[in-house]
Short mmCIF file of C-alpha atoms and ligand atoms in Angstrom, two decimals:
data_model
loop_
_atom_site.label_atom_id
_atom_site.label_comp_id
_atom_site.label_asym_id
_atom_site.label_seq_id
_atom_site.Cartn_x
_atom_site.Cartn_y
_atom_site.Cartn_z
CA UNK A 1 30.69 -104.23 0.35
CA UNK A 2 28.93 -102.57 3.15
CA UNK A 3 30.11 -105.11 5.60
CA UNK A 4 31.26 -102.95 8.46
CA UNK A 5 28.74 -104.38 10.85
CA UNK A 6 30.26 -107.65 11.87
CA UNK A 7 32.04 -106.39 14.95
CA UNK A 8 28.66 -105.97 16.47
CA UNK A 9 27.89 -109.40 17.72
CA UNK A 10 29.86 -109.48 20.98
CA UNK A 11 28.24 -106.19 21.83
CA UNK A 12 24.87 -107.51 20.93
CA UNK A 13 25.15 -110.59 23.06
CA UNK A 14 26.28 -108.56 26.03
CA UNK A 15 23.65 -105.94 25.47
CA UNK A 16 20.87 -108.44 25.15
CA UNK A 17 21.80 -109.94 28.47
CA UNK A 18 21.89 -106.54 30.13
CA UNK A 19 18.71 -105.34 28.52
CA UNK A 20 16.93 -108.51 29.49
CA UNK A 21 18.06 -108.02 33.08
CA UNK A 22 16.95 -104.42 33.13
CA UNK A 23 13.62 -105.43 31.67
CA UNK A 24 13.05 -108.00 34.33
CA UNK A 25 14.02 -105.73 37.20
CA UNK A 26 12.26 -102.58 36.03
CA UNK A 27 9.42 -102.21 33.68
CA UNK A 28 9.09 -98.46 33.46
CA UNK A 29 10.65 -96.84 30.38
CA UNK A 30 11.67 -93.77 32.40
CA UNK A 31 13.60 -95.62 35.03
CA UNK A 32 15.29 -97.67 32.36
CA UNK A 33 16.72 -94.54 30.75
CA UNK A 34 18.17 -93.39 34.08
CA UNK A 35 19.74 -96.71 34.78
CA UNK A 36 21.41 -96.71 31.41
CA UNK A 37 22.93 -93.33 32.10
CA UNK A 38 24.29 -94.37 35.46
CA UNK A 39 25.68 -97.76 34.52
CA UNK A 40 29.44 -97.90 34.05
CA UNK A 41 30.47 -96.06 30.90
CA UNK A 42 31.04 -99.13 28.80
CA UNK A 43 27.67 -100.65 29.44
CA UNK A 44 25.74 -97.44 28.94
CA UNK A 45 27.74 -96.66 25.84
CA UNK A 46 27.04 -100.04 24.38
CA UNK A 47 23.34 -99.51 24.63
CA UNK A 48 23.42 -95.99 23.26
CA UNK A 49 25.71 -97.17 20.53
CA UNK A 50 23.40 -99.97 19.51
CA UNK A 51 20.47 -97.62 19.38
CA UNK A 52 22.05 -95.14 17.02
CA UNK A 53 25.63 -95.95 16.05
CA UNK A 54 26.38 -92.79 14.07
CA UNK A 55 24.97 -90.46 16.69
CA UNK A 56 26.83 -92.27 19.39
CA UNK A 57 30.11 -91.94 17.55
CA UNK A 58 29.59 -88.26 16.92
CA UNK A 59 28.84 -87.53 20.56
CA UNK A 60 31.75 -89.61 21.76
CA UNK A 61 33.99 -87.96 19.21
CA UNK A 62 33.08 -84.58 20.59
CA UNK A 63 33.84 -85.84 24.09
CA UNK A 64 36.99 -87.78 23.56
CA UNK A 65 38.82 -86.49 20.53
CA UNK A 66 40.13 -88.07 17.38
CA UNK A 67 40.74 -91.49 18.84
CA UNK A 68 39.21 -93.35 21.68
CA UNK A 69 39.57 -96.89 22.89
CA UNK A 70 36.76 -98.95 24.29
CA UNK A 71 37.04 -102.19 26.16
CA UNK A 72 34.04 -104.27 25.22
CA UNK A 73 32.29 -106.49 27.67
CA UNK A 74 34.06 -109.49 26.20
CA UNK A 75 37.38 -107.84 27.07
CA UNK A 76 38.46 -107.01 23.54
CA UNK A 77 40.07 -103.60 23.00
CA UNK A 78 38.72 -101.56 20.16
CA UNK A 79 39.98 -98.24 18.93
CA UNK A 80 37.61 -95.96 17.11
CA UNK A 81 39.23 -93.49 14.76
CA UNK A 82 37.43 -90.32 13.76
CA UNK A 83 39.83 -88.03 11.94
CA UNK A 84 39.94 -88.14 8.12
CA UNK A 85 43.75 -88.13 8.13
CA UNK A 86 44.03 -91.08 10.49
CA UNK A 87 41.33 -93.01 8.64
CA UNK A 88 43.15 -92.44 5.39
CA UNK A 89 46.37 -93.60 6.99
CA UNK A 90 44.74 -96.84 8.11
CA UNK A 91 42.95 -97.59 4.87
CA UNK A 92 45.95 -96.76 2.70
CA UNK A 93 48.19 -99.04 4.77
CA UNK A 94 45.66 -101.83 4.65
CA UNK A 95 47.97 -104.51 3.33
CA UNK A 96 51.04 -103.68 5.35
CA UNK A 97 50.00 -103.04 8.91
CA UNK A 98 46.30 -103.71 9.00
CA UNK A 99 44.25 -106.63 7.78
CA UNK A 100 40.50 -106.96 7.52
CA UNK A 101 38.79 -106.94 10.88
CA UNK A 102 35.78 -109.13 10.28
CA UNK A 103 34.99 -111.71 12.92
CA UNK A 104 35.24 -115.47 12.39
CA UNK A 105 31.50 -115.80 12.74
CA UNK A 106 30.93 -113.18 10.12
CA UNK A 107 33.36 -114.80 7.72
CA UNK A 108 31.60 -118.06 8.13
CA UNK A 109 28.51 -116.36 6.79
CA UNK A 110 30.09 -114.25 4.12
CA UNK A 111 33.59 -115.60 3.78
CA UNK A 112 35.40 -114.27 0.76
CA UNK A 113 37.83 -117.12 0.27
CA UNK A 114 41.26 -115.66 -0.22
CA UNK A 115 40.04 -112.56 -2.02
CA UNK A 116 41.87 -110.27 0.39
CA UNK A 117 45.07 -112.34 0.55
CA UNK A 118 47.77 -109.69 -0.05
CA UNK A 119 49.52 -111.93 -2.60
CA UNK A 120 46.37 -112.43 -4.66
CA UNK A 121 44.19 -109.46 -4.03
CA UNK A 122 45.53 -107.19 -6.77
CA UNK A 123 45.04 -109.86 -9.45
CA UNK A 124 41.43 -110.48 -8.47
CA UNK A 125 40.73 -106.82 -8.02
CA UNK A 126 42.06 -105.89 -11.44
CA UNK A 127 39.93 -108.57 -13.07
CA UNK A 128 36.79 -107.41 -11.30
CA UNK A 129 37.40 -103.77 -12.07
CA UNK A 130 37.61 -104.76 -15.73
CA UNK A 131 34.00 -105.91 -15.54
CA UNK A 132 32.48 -103.01 -13.61
CA UNK A 133 34.45 -99.93 -14.70
CA UNK A 134 35.39 -98.35 -18.04
CA UNK A 135 34.54 -100.46 -21.10
CA UNK A 136 33.21 -103.25 -18.92
CA UNK A 137 30.71 -100.88 -17.37
CA UNK A 138 29.76 -99.59 -20.81
CA UNK A 139 29.05 -103.20 -21.89
CA UNK A 140 26.73 -103.55 -18.90
CA UNK A 141 24.96 -100.26 -19.62
CA UNK A 142 22.34 -101.50 -22.15
CA UNK A 143 21.58 -104.53 -19.98
CA UNK A 144 21.16 -102.56 -16.78
CA UNK A 145 19.27 -99.85 -18.62
CA UNK A 146 16.64 -102.25 -19.89
CA UNK A 147 16.51 -103.94 -16.49
CA UNK A 148 15.84 -100.55 -14.88
CA UNK A 149 13.15 -99.75 -17.43
CA UNK A 150 11.39 -103.11 -17.02
CA UNK A 151 11.62 -102.87 -13.24
CA UNK A 152 9.95 -99.47 -13.14
CA UNK A 153 7.30 -100.54 -15.67
CA UNK A 154 6.45 -103.54 -13.52
CA UNK A 155 5.76 -101.15 -10.64
CA UNK A 156 2.98 -99.40 -12.54
CA UNK A 157 0.66 -102.36 -12.10
CA UNK A 158 1.35 -102.88 -8.43
CA UNK A 159 -1.11 -101.55 -5.90
CA UNK A 160 1.72 -100.50 -3.62
CA UNK A 161 5.36 -100.97 -4.51
CA UNK A 162 7.42 -102.48 -1.70
CA UNK A 163 10.49 -100.35 -2.40
CA UNK A 164 12.90 -102.22 -0.16
CA UNK A 165 12.02 -105.57 -1.70
CA UNK A 166 11.92 -104.22 -5.25
CA UNK A 167 15.25 -102.48 -4.73
CA UNK A 168 16.73 -105.76 -3.58
CA UNK A 169 15.41 -107.58 -6.66
CA UNK A 170 16.77 -104.92 -8.96
CA UNK A 171 20.13 -104.67 -7.19
CA UNK A 172 20.44 -108.44 -7.18
CA UNK A 173 19.66 -108.86 -10.88
CA UNK A 174 22.08 -106.09 -11.80
CA UNK A 175 24.76 -107.56 -9.57
CA UNK A 176 24.23 -110.95 -11.17
CA UNK A 177 24.78 -109.46 -14.62
CA UNK A 178 28.22 -108.41 -13.44
CA UNK A 179 29.15 -111.31 -11.17
CA UNK A 180 27.41 -114.37 -12.50
CA UNK A 181 25.70 -113.91 -15.81
CA UNK A 182 23.49 -116.71 -16.97
CA UNK A 183 20.71 -115.75 -19.33
CA UNK A 184 19.28 -119.25 -19.18
CA UNK A 185 18.73 -119.24 -15.43
CA UNK A 186 15.01 -119.35 -14.74
CA UNK A 187 13.27 -117.00 -12.39
CA UNK A 188 12.63 -119.68 -9.75
CA UNK A 189 16.32 -120.39 -9.59
CA UNK A 190 17.08 -116.65 -9.33
CA UNK A 191 14.53 -116.16 -6.55
CA UNK A 192 16.02 -119.04 -4.60
CA UNK A 193 19.48 -117.51 -4.75
CA UNK A 194 18.05 -114.13 -3.77
CA UNK A 195 16.18 -115.59 -0.83
CA UNK A 196 19.37 -117.12 0.48
CA UNK A 197 21.04 -113.71 0.25
CA UNK A 198 18.21 -112.12 2.24
CA UNK A 199 18.64 -114.72 4.97
CA UNK A 200 22.38 -114.01 5.04
CA UNK A 201 21.77 -110.27 5.26
CA UNK A 202 19.49 -110.64 8.24
CA UNK A 203 21.94 -113.02 9.92
CA UNK A 204 24.80 -110.53 10.00
CA UNK A 205 23.42 -109.10 13.24
CA UNK A 206 22.11 -112.38 14.66
CA UNK A 207 23.70 -114.02 17.66
CA UNK A 208 26.18 -116.48 16.16
CA UNK A 209 24.98 -119.68 17.72
CA UNK A 210 25.01 -122.58 15.33
CA UNK A 211 22.20 -124.61 16.81
CA UNK A 212 18.78 -125.53 15.42
CA UNK A 213 16.27 -122.80 16.21
CA UNK A 214 18.83 -119.99 16.01
CA UNK A 215 18.81 -117.68 13.01
CA UNK A 216 22.53 -118.08 12.52
CA UNK A 217 22.01 -121.81 12.05
CA UNK A 218 19.37 -121.19 9.41
CA UNK A 219 21.69 -118.74 7.68
CA UNK A 220 24.56 -121.22 7.53
CA UNK A 221 22.17 -123.56 5.76
CA UNK A 222 21.30 -120.81 3.29
CA UNK A 223 25.00 -120.27 2.77
CA UNK A 224 25.54 -123.93 1.93
CA UNK A 225 22.63 -123.85 -0.52
CA UNK A 226 24.10 -120.80 -2.20
CA UNK A 227 27.51 -122.42 -2.38
CA UNK A 228 26.26 -125.61 -3.93
CA UNK A 229 24.37 -123.59 -6.56
CA UNK A 230 27.58 -121.74 -7.41
CA UNK A 231 29.48 -125.01 -7.53
CA UNK A 232 26.96 -126.38 -10.02
CA UNK A 233 27.52 -123.37 -12.25
CA UNK A 234 31.27 -123.69 -11.93
CA UNK A 235 31.25 -127.34 -12.99
CA UNK A 236 28.87 -126.62 -15.84
CA UNK A 237 31.11 -123.88 -17.16
CA UNK A 238 34.16 -126.10 -16.94
CA UNK A 239 32.37 -128.84 -18.82
CA UNK A 240 30.86 -126.73 -21.58
CA UNK A 241 33.57 -124.09 -21.80
CA UNK A 242 31.17 -121.20 -21.27
CA UNK A 243 32.93 -117.81 -21.49
CA UNK A 244 31.18 -114.72 -20.18
CA UNK A 245 32.40 -111.33 -19.10
CA UNK A 246 31.66 -111.73 -15.44
CA UNK A 247 33.35 -112.16 -12.05
CA UNK A 248 33.05 -115.93 -12.18
CA UNK A 249 34.99 -115.97 -15.41
CA UNK A 250 37.61 -113.68 -13.86
CA UNK A 251 38.14 -116.08 -10.96
CA UNK A 252 38.18 -119.13 -13.25
CA UNK A 253 40.77 -117.69 -15.60
CA UNK A 254 43.46 -116.52 -13.16
CA UNK A 255 46.81 -117.57 -14.60
CA UNK A 256 49.21 -116.14 -11.99
CA UNK A 257 48.52 -118.75 -9.29
CA UNK A 258 46.27 -121.67 -8.65
CA UNK A 259 42.79 -120.89 -7.36
CA UNK A 260 40.90 -123.70 -5.65
CA UNK A 261 37.23 -124.36 -6.33
CA UNK A 262 36.54 -123.62 -2.69
CA UNK A 263 38.09 -120.16 -3.04
CA UNK A 264 36.10 -119.42 -6.18
CA UNK A 265 32.86 -120.46 -4.53
CA UNK A 266 33.53 -118.38 -1.41
CA UNK A 267 34.56 -115.31 -3.37
CA UNK A 268 31.51 -115.61 -5.58
CA UNK A 269 29.06 -115.86 -2.70
CA UNK A 270 30.64 -112.75 -1.16
CA UNK A 271 30.46 -110.85 -4.45
CA UNK A 272 26.84 -111.74 -5.08
CA UNK A 273 26.02 -110.80 -1.49
CA UNK A 274 27.90 -107.50 -1.62
CA UNK A 275 26.39 -106.34 -4.87
CA UNK A 276 22.81 -107.08 -3.86
CA UNK A 277 22.89 -105.85 -0.28
CA UNK A 278 24.68 -102.53 -0.72
CA UNK A 279 22.83 -101.21 -3.74
CA UNK A 280 19.52 -102.31 -2.27
CA UNK A 281 20.36 -100.32 0.85
CA UNK A 282 20.91 -97.16 -1.16
CA UNK A 283 17.93 -97.13 -3.55
CA UNK A 284 15.08 -96.89 -1.00
CA UNK A 285 16.87 -93.97 0.66
CA UNK A 286 17.10 -92.16 -2.66
CA UNK A 287 13.40 -92.74 -3.29
CA UNK A 288 12.57 -91.51 0.20
CA UNK A 289 14.63 -88.33 -0.03
CA UNK A 290 13.22 -87.50 -3.47
CA UNK A 291 9.77 -87.97 -2.01
CA UNK A 292 10.45 -85.86 1.07
CA UNK A 293 12.10 -83.00 -0.85
CA UNK A 294 9.79 -82.03 -3.74
CA UNK A 295 12.05 -79.22 -4.93
CA UNK A 296 14.96 -81.66 -5.23
CA UNK A 297 12.72 -84.09 -7.12
CA UNK A 298 11.65 -81.32 -9.50
CA UNK A 299 15.26 -80.43 -10.24
CA UNK A 300 16.12 -84.12 -10.84
CA UNK A 301 13.07 -84.52 -13.05
CA UNK A 302 14.00 -81.52 -15.20
CA UNK A 303 17.51 -82.83 -15.63
CA UNK A 304 16.36 -86.34 -16.53
CA UNK A 305 13.63 -85.08 -18.87
CA UNK A 306 16.16 -83.17 -20.90
CA UNK A 307 18.43 -86.24 -21.11
CA UNK A 308 15.51 -88.32 -22.32
CA UNK A 309 14.73 -85.76 -24.96
CA UNK A 310 18.31 -85.56 -26.17
CA UNK A 311 18.61 -89.32 -26.29
CA UNK A 312 15.47 -89.51 -28.40
CA UNK A 313 16.81 -86.83 -30.75
CA UNK A 314 20.29 -88.29 -31.10
CA UNK A 315 19.18 -91.91 -31.29
CA UNK A 316 19.92 -93.53 -27.98
CA UNK A 317 22.32 -96.11 -29.45
CA UNK A 318 24.97 -93.43 -29.86
CA UNK A 319 24.67 -92.51 -26.18
CA UNK A 320 27.36 -94.03 -24.04
CA UNK A 321 26.83 -94.38 -20.32
CA UNK A 322 29.59 -91.90 -19.66
CA UNK A 323 27.96 -89.32 -21.88
CA UNK A 324 24.59 -89.90 -20.27
CA UNK A 325 26.10 -89.62 -16.81
CA UNK A 326 27.93 -86.41 -17.62
CA UNK A 327 24.54 -84.91 -18.41
CA UNK A 328 23.19 -85.56 -14.93
CA UNK A 329 25.42 -83.62 -12.53
CA UNK A 330 22.57 -82.69 -10.21
CA UNK A 331 21.19 -86.23 -9.89
CA UNK A 332 24.71 -87.35 -9.01
CA UNK A 333 24.86 -84.70 -6.32
CA UNK A 334 21.64 -86.11 -4.91
CA UNK A 335 23.08 -89.64 -4.79
CA UNK A 336 26.24 -88.36 -3.11
CA UNK A 337 24.25 -86.45 -0.53
CA UNK A 338 22.15 -89.54 0.25
CA UNK A 339 25.32 -91.62 0.61
CA UNK A 340 26.76 -88.96 2.92
CA UNK A 341 23.77 -88.45 5.17
CA UNK A 342 22.84 -92.15 5.43
CA UNK A 343 26.18 -93.94 5.84
CA UNK A 344 25.83 -97.49 4.54
CA UNK A 345 29.29 -98.43 5.83
CA UNK A 346 29.51 -96.33 8.99
CA UNK A 347 32.49 -98.24 10.32
CA UNK A 348 35.23 -100.17 8.57
CA UNK A 349 37.02 -102.67 10.81
CA UNK A 350 40.72 -103.54 10.62
CA UNK A 351 42.90 -105.83 12.67
CA UNK A 352 46.29 -104.38 13.65
CA UNK A 353 49.08 -106.70 12.43
CA UNK A 354 51.99 -104.93 14.14
CA UNK A 355 52.35 -102.02 16.54
CA UNK A 356 51.87 -98.90 14.45
CA UNK A 357 52.70 -95.38 15.55
CA UNK A 358 50.66 -92.62 14.09
CA UNK A 359 51.31 -89.09 15.31
CA UNK A 360 50.98 -89.35 19.10
CA UNK A 361 49.03 -92.58 19.05
CA UNK A 362 49.99 -96.25 18.95
CA UNK A 363 47.73 -98.82 17.37
CA UNK A 364 48.46 -101.96 19.38
CA UNK A 365 49.16 -105.23 17.64
CA UNK A 366 46.19 -107.57 17.84
CA UNK A 367 43.62 -104.89 18.60
CA UNK A 368 40.76 -103.95 16.32
CA UNK A 369 40.48 -100.50 14.81
CA UNK A 370 37.26 -99.05 13.51
CA UNK A 371 37.51 -96.35 10.92
CA UNK A 372 34.45 -94.29 11.77
CA UNK A 373 33.45 -93.20 8.29
CA UNK A 374 30.12 -91.85 9.53
CA UNK A 375 31.80 -89.47 11.99
CA UNK A 376 33.60 -87.88 9.07
CA UNK A 377 30.58 -87.75 6.80
CA UNK A 378 28.41 -86.25 9.51
CA UNK A 379 30.94 -83.92 11.06
CA UNK A 380 30.07 -80.20 11.09
CA UNK A 381 33.78 -79.47 10.53
CA UNK A 382 33.59 -80.99 7.06
CA UNK A 383 29.92 -80.54 6.18
CA UNK A 384 28.27 -77.48 7.75
CA UNK A 385 24.87 -78.29 9.19
CA UNK A 386 25.55 -81.98 8.58
CA UNK A 387 22.05 -83.30 9.26
CA UNK A 388 20.54 -81.10 6.61
CA UNK A 389 19.84 -82.87 3.33
CA UNK A 390 21.31 -80.50 0.79
CA UNK A 391 22.57 -81.90 -2.54
CA UNK A 392 23.92 -78.47 -3.51
CA UNK A 393 26.78 -78.90 -1.06
CA UNK A 394 28.30 -81.19 -3.71
CA UNK A 395 28.46 -78.36 -6.24
CA UNK A 396 32.00 -78.03 -4.97
CA UNK A 397 34.15 -81.12 -4.47
CA UNK A 398 34.45 -81.97 -0.77
CA UNK A 399 37.82 -81.52 0.92
CA UNK A 400 40.12 -84.51 0.28
CA UNK A 401 39.50 -87.38 2.65
CA UNK A 402 36.14 -86.13 3.94
CA UNK A 403 33.94 -88.05 1.51
CA UNK A 404 34.98 -91.69 1.40
CA UNK A 405 31.69 -93.55 1.25
CA UNK A 406 33.31 -96.27 -0.84
CA UNK A 407 36.46 -96.41 1.28
CA UNK A 408 39.92 -95.65 -0.07
CA UNK A 409 43.22 -97.40 -0.72
CA UNK A 410 43.71 -100.98 -1.90
CA UNK A 411 40.33 -102.17 -0.62
CA UNK A 412 38.27 -99.34 -2.00
CA UNK A 413 34.91 -100.54 -3.26
CA UNK A 414 35.13 -101.86 -6.82
CA UNK A 415 31.35 -101.69 -7.16
CA UNK A 416 31.03 -97.91 -6.74
CA UNK A 417 30.50 -97.17 -10.43
CA UNK A 418 28.10 -100.06 -10.89
CA UNK A 419 26.01 -98.99 -7.92
CA UNK A 420 25.83 -95.45 -9.22
CA UNK A 421 24.88 -96.60 -12.71
CA UNK A 422 22.13 -98.84 -11.38
CA UNK A 423 20.72 -96.17 -9.10
CA UNK A 424 20.90 -93.37 -11.66
CA UNK A 425 19.23 -95.45 -14.37
CA UNK A 426 16.44 -96.53 -12.06
CA UNK A 427 15.83 -92.91 -11.10
CA UNK A 428 15.95 -91.90 -14.76
CA UNK A 429 13.15 -94.27 -15.76
CA UNK A 430 11.15 -93.54 -12.64
CA UNK A 431 11.08 -89.76 -12.76
CA UNK A 432 10.76 -89.39 -16.54
CA UNK A 433 7.68 -91.62 -16.74
CA UNK A 434 5.88 -91.53 -13.42
CA UNK A 435 4.66 -89.49 -10.54
CA UNK A 436 4.57 -91.32 -7.28
CA UNK A 437 3.67 -90.86 -3.68
CA UNK A 438 4.11 -92.79 -0.52
CA UNK A 439 1.01 -94.87 0.15
CA UNK A 440 1.71 -96.69 3.38
CA UNK A 441 3.63 -96.33 6.63
CA UNK A 442 7.33 -95.56 6.62
CA UNK A 443 9.59 -97.99 8.45
CA UNK A 444 13.23 -97.37 9.21
CA UNK A 445 15.43 -99.54 11.37
CA UNK A 446 18.55 -98.01 12.84
CA UNK A 447 20.48 -100.93 14.21
CA UNK A 448 23.17 -101.46 13.28
CA UNK A 449 22.94 -99.37 10.11
CA UNK A 450 20.01 -97.12 9.30
CA UNK A 451 17.98 -98.92 6.68
CA UNK A 452 14.63 -98.28 5.04
CA UNK A 453 12.61 -101.44 5.56
CA UNK A 454 9.30 -99.95 4.52
CA UNK A 455 8.53 -97.16 2.09
CA UNK A 456 5.61 -98.25 -0.08
CA UNK A 457 4.92 -96.06 -3.09
CA UNK A 458 2.09 -95.82 -5.63
CA UNK A 459 2.81 -94.85 -9.21
CA UNK A 460 0.82 -92.94 -11.80
CA UNK A 461 1.88 -92.31 -15.37
CA UNK A 462 2.97 -88.74 -16.08
CA UNK A 463 0.85 -86.89 -18.64
CA UNK A 464 2.76 -83.62 -18.75
CA UNK A 465 5.34 -84.49 -21.38
C1 HEM B 501 25.99 -98.17 -2.15
C2 HEM B 501 26.73 -99.16 -2.50
C3 HEM B 501 28.05 -99.56 -1.90
C4 HEM B 501 28.74 -99.04 -0.82
C5 HEM B 501 28.37 -97.84 0.07
C6 HEM B 501 29.94 -99.82 -0.68
C7 HEM B 501 30.92 -99.58 0.26
C8 HEM B 501 32.12 -100.24 0.33
C9 HEM B 501 33.22 -99.89 1.19
C10 HEM B 501 33.23 -98.73 2.18
C11 HEM B 501 34.22 -100.78 0.98
C12 HEM B 501 35.59 -100.80 1.65
C13 HEM B 501 35.61 -101.80 2.77
C14 HEM B 501 36.97 -101.92 3.40
O1 HEM B 501 37.86 -101.10 3.17
O2 HEM B 501 37.13 -102.89 4.19
C15 HEM B 501 33.75 -101.72 -0.03
C16 HEM B 501 34.46 -102.79 -0.50
C17 HEM B 501 33.99 -103.71 -1.42
N1 HEM B 501 32.80 -103.61 -2.14
FE1 HEM B 501 31.41 -102.19 -1.94
N2 HEM B 501 29.94 -100.79 -1.64
C18 HEM B 501 28.83 -100.67 -2.41
C19 HEM B 501 28.46 -101.43 -3.51
C20 HEM B 501 29.15 -102.54 -3.96
C21 HEM B 501 28.77 -103.34 -5.11
C22 HEM B 501 27.59 -103.07 -6.04
C23 HEM B 501 29.68 -104.35 -5.19
C24 HEM B 501 29.75 -105.46 -6.21
C25 HEM B 501 30.03 -105.31 -7.43
C26 HEM B 501 30.64 -104.17 -4.12
C27 HEM B 501 31.72 -104.99 -3.87
C28 HEM B 501 32.72 -104.72 -2.97
C29 HEM B 501 33.89 -105.55 -2.79
C30 HEM B 501 34.19 -106.85 -3.52
C31 HEM B 501 34.69 -104.92 -1.81
C32 HEM B 501 36.04 -105.41 -1.27
C33 HEM B 501 37.11 -104.74 -2.07
C34 HEM B 501 38.50 -105.10 -1.67
O3 HEM B 501 38.72 -105.69 -0.60
O4 HEM B 501 39.40 -104.81 -2.45
N3 HEM B 501 30.28 -103.06 -3.40
N4 HEM B 501 32.48 -101.35 -0.40
C1 NAG B 502 8.37 -105.78 1.82
O1 NAG B 502 9.21 -106.85 1.49
C2 NAG B 502 9.94 -107.42 2.57
C3 NAG B 502 10.76 -108.56 2.02
O2 NAG B 502 11.83 -108.10 1.32
C4 NAG B 502 9.00 -107.90 3.65
O3 NAG B 502 9.77 -108.35 4.76
C5 NAG B 502 8.09 -106.79 4.08
O4 NAG B 502 7.16 -107.26 5.02
C6 NAG B 502 7.35 -106.22 2.86
N1 NAG B 502 6.53 -105.10 3.28
C7 NAG B 502 5.22 -105.07 3.05
C8 NAG B 502 4.52 -103.85 3.56
O5 NAG B 502 4.63 -105.94 2.46
#
């Protein structure tokens, strides 16, 4: 799950205070810039960092080398790690020397129960992977395929398609098919769950003050609503013995150890959150890049047209997902390039459990380490001209350890294949049936992670086939 944003809040609080002060003292934009540059390093860095985290990390990387330690305004020491080798070392040793680095406040919002407990993690993970990879993924294929088709068809009648909202709906529904499948759930019920997830997503960067009037407070309420809805489902399944191939069933049928209801509910809310928020972050970017690069779109369209034709000829029922996917190498390159250039998890936090020596560096017990994934993805050493959107760079496999958008090691993202299937199928139905253009202003927020919040498109049926 693209959760690497939780470390932000102490910075945010501090920054807000400073920014507010600067605002009060000086009102001119120009003077403000100067002041930022001349404040002590930490303060200035915090502001620059909050403006554009990836850029900040790249610049600092260039200045300070593979590792650098920052003392935040709250006094906590944080080490940022930029080199692929060191990042790999940290992520591969995740159980032994490093544990997850999410803050208490974040876990209160999106706590995952004991999902990451080293004694339990591999059992849960194996179960989940059974649902969203291999045969499990193939079982999801027809469901997600028809969801993608219906989603795109529903866009045809909309005056302007709100891509970020529609992507969230689609990602959410697809995620639910994997995590919590319930064909009987009505659309009101679904929308209510989805709305709670949106509130949680927005709250990740809110100041964590649990008091009426604060967003965090509202979000904790949304969390409780989500939890009680999951609990209802859990009890219903127990009572009626409902068996489905989904995450909930995986958690309910663990035999190796006892899993409390509380743990199941927490893990489920995290899973539902992760699946909806990450995929919905990716899809609008893909739509935007296809729009902005007509020659890339043309290439994707040609590839997808020929798949559509072959599927029609060979009767689509005999087409497995894996066969379909193997026929779209270029579209996959496009997805990879979007994931590279727009890091959805720019930083992965870990807490250091014991002093760890790595080469000439010591990670101190108790400190927090950030694996700066975005520095690697956007480094000219690994990807020449890194800011250039160029899917053809994936014609050759990137050097090991330089392309880890889904992490690596024991905590590597289990949802990677599902996300790709959802995105590729949506693109398939979109480009083979419609032409589309942007028909409203573009909106992108960049704090803490660059995200497309507005990219309205208008669709017209293609008549050239
Ligand atoms: C574009 C989409 C996605 C991106 C970029 C992404 C990225 C990541 C990354 C980088 C990690 C590793 C975090 C760490 O090491 O601490 C991760 C973990 C995780 N992701 Fe995703 N993810 C995506 C989609 C999904 C989806 C669709 C699901 C749900 C099925 C999901 C569920 C999870 C879970 C449960 C973990 C924790 C795994 C563990 O601790 O073993 N992710 N994700
Ligand atoms: C698109 O949907 C989001 C809700 O997901 C909303 O916040 C935003 O204002 C919508 N944009 C437009 C242009 O309606």
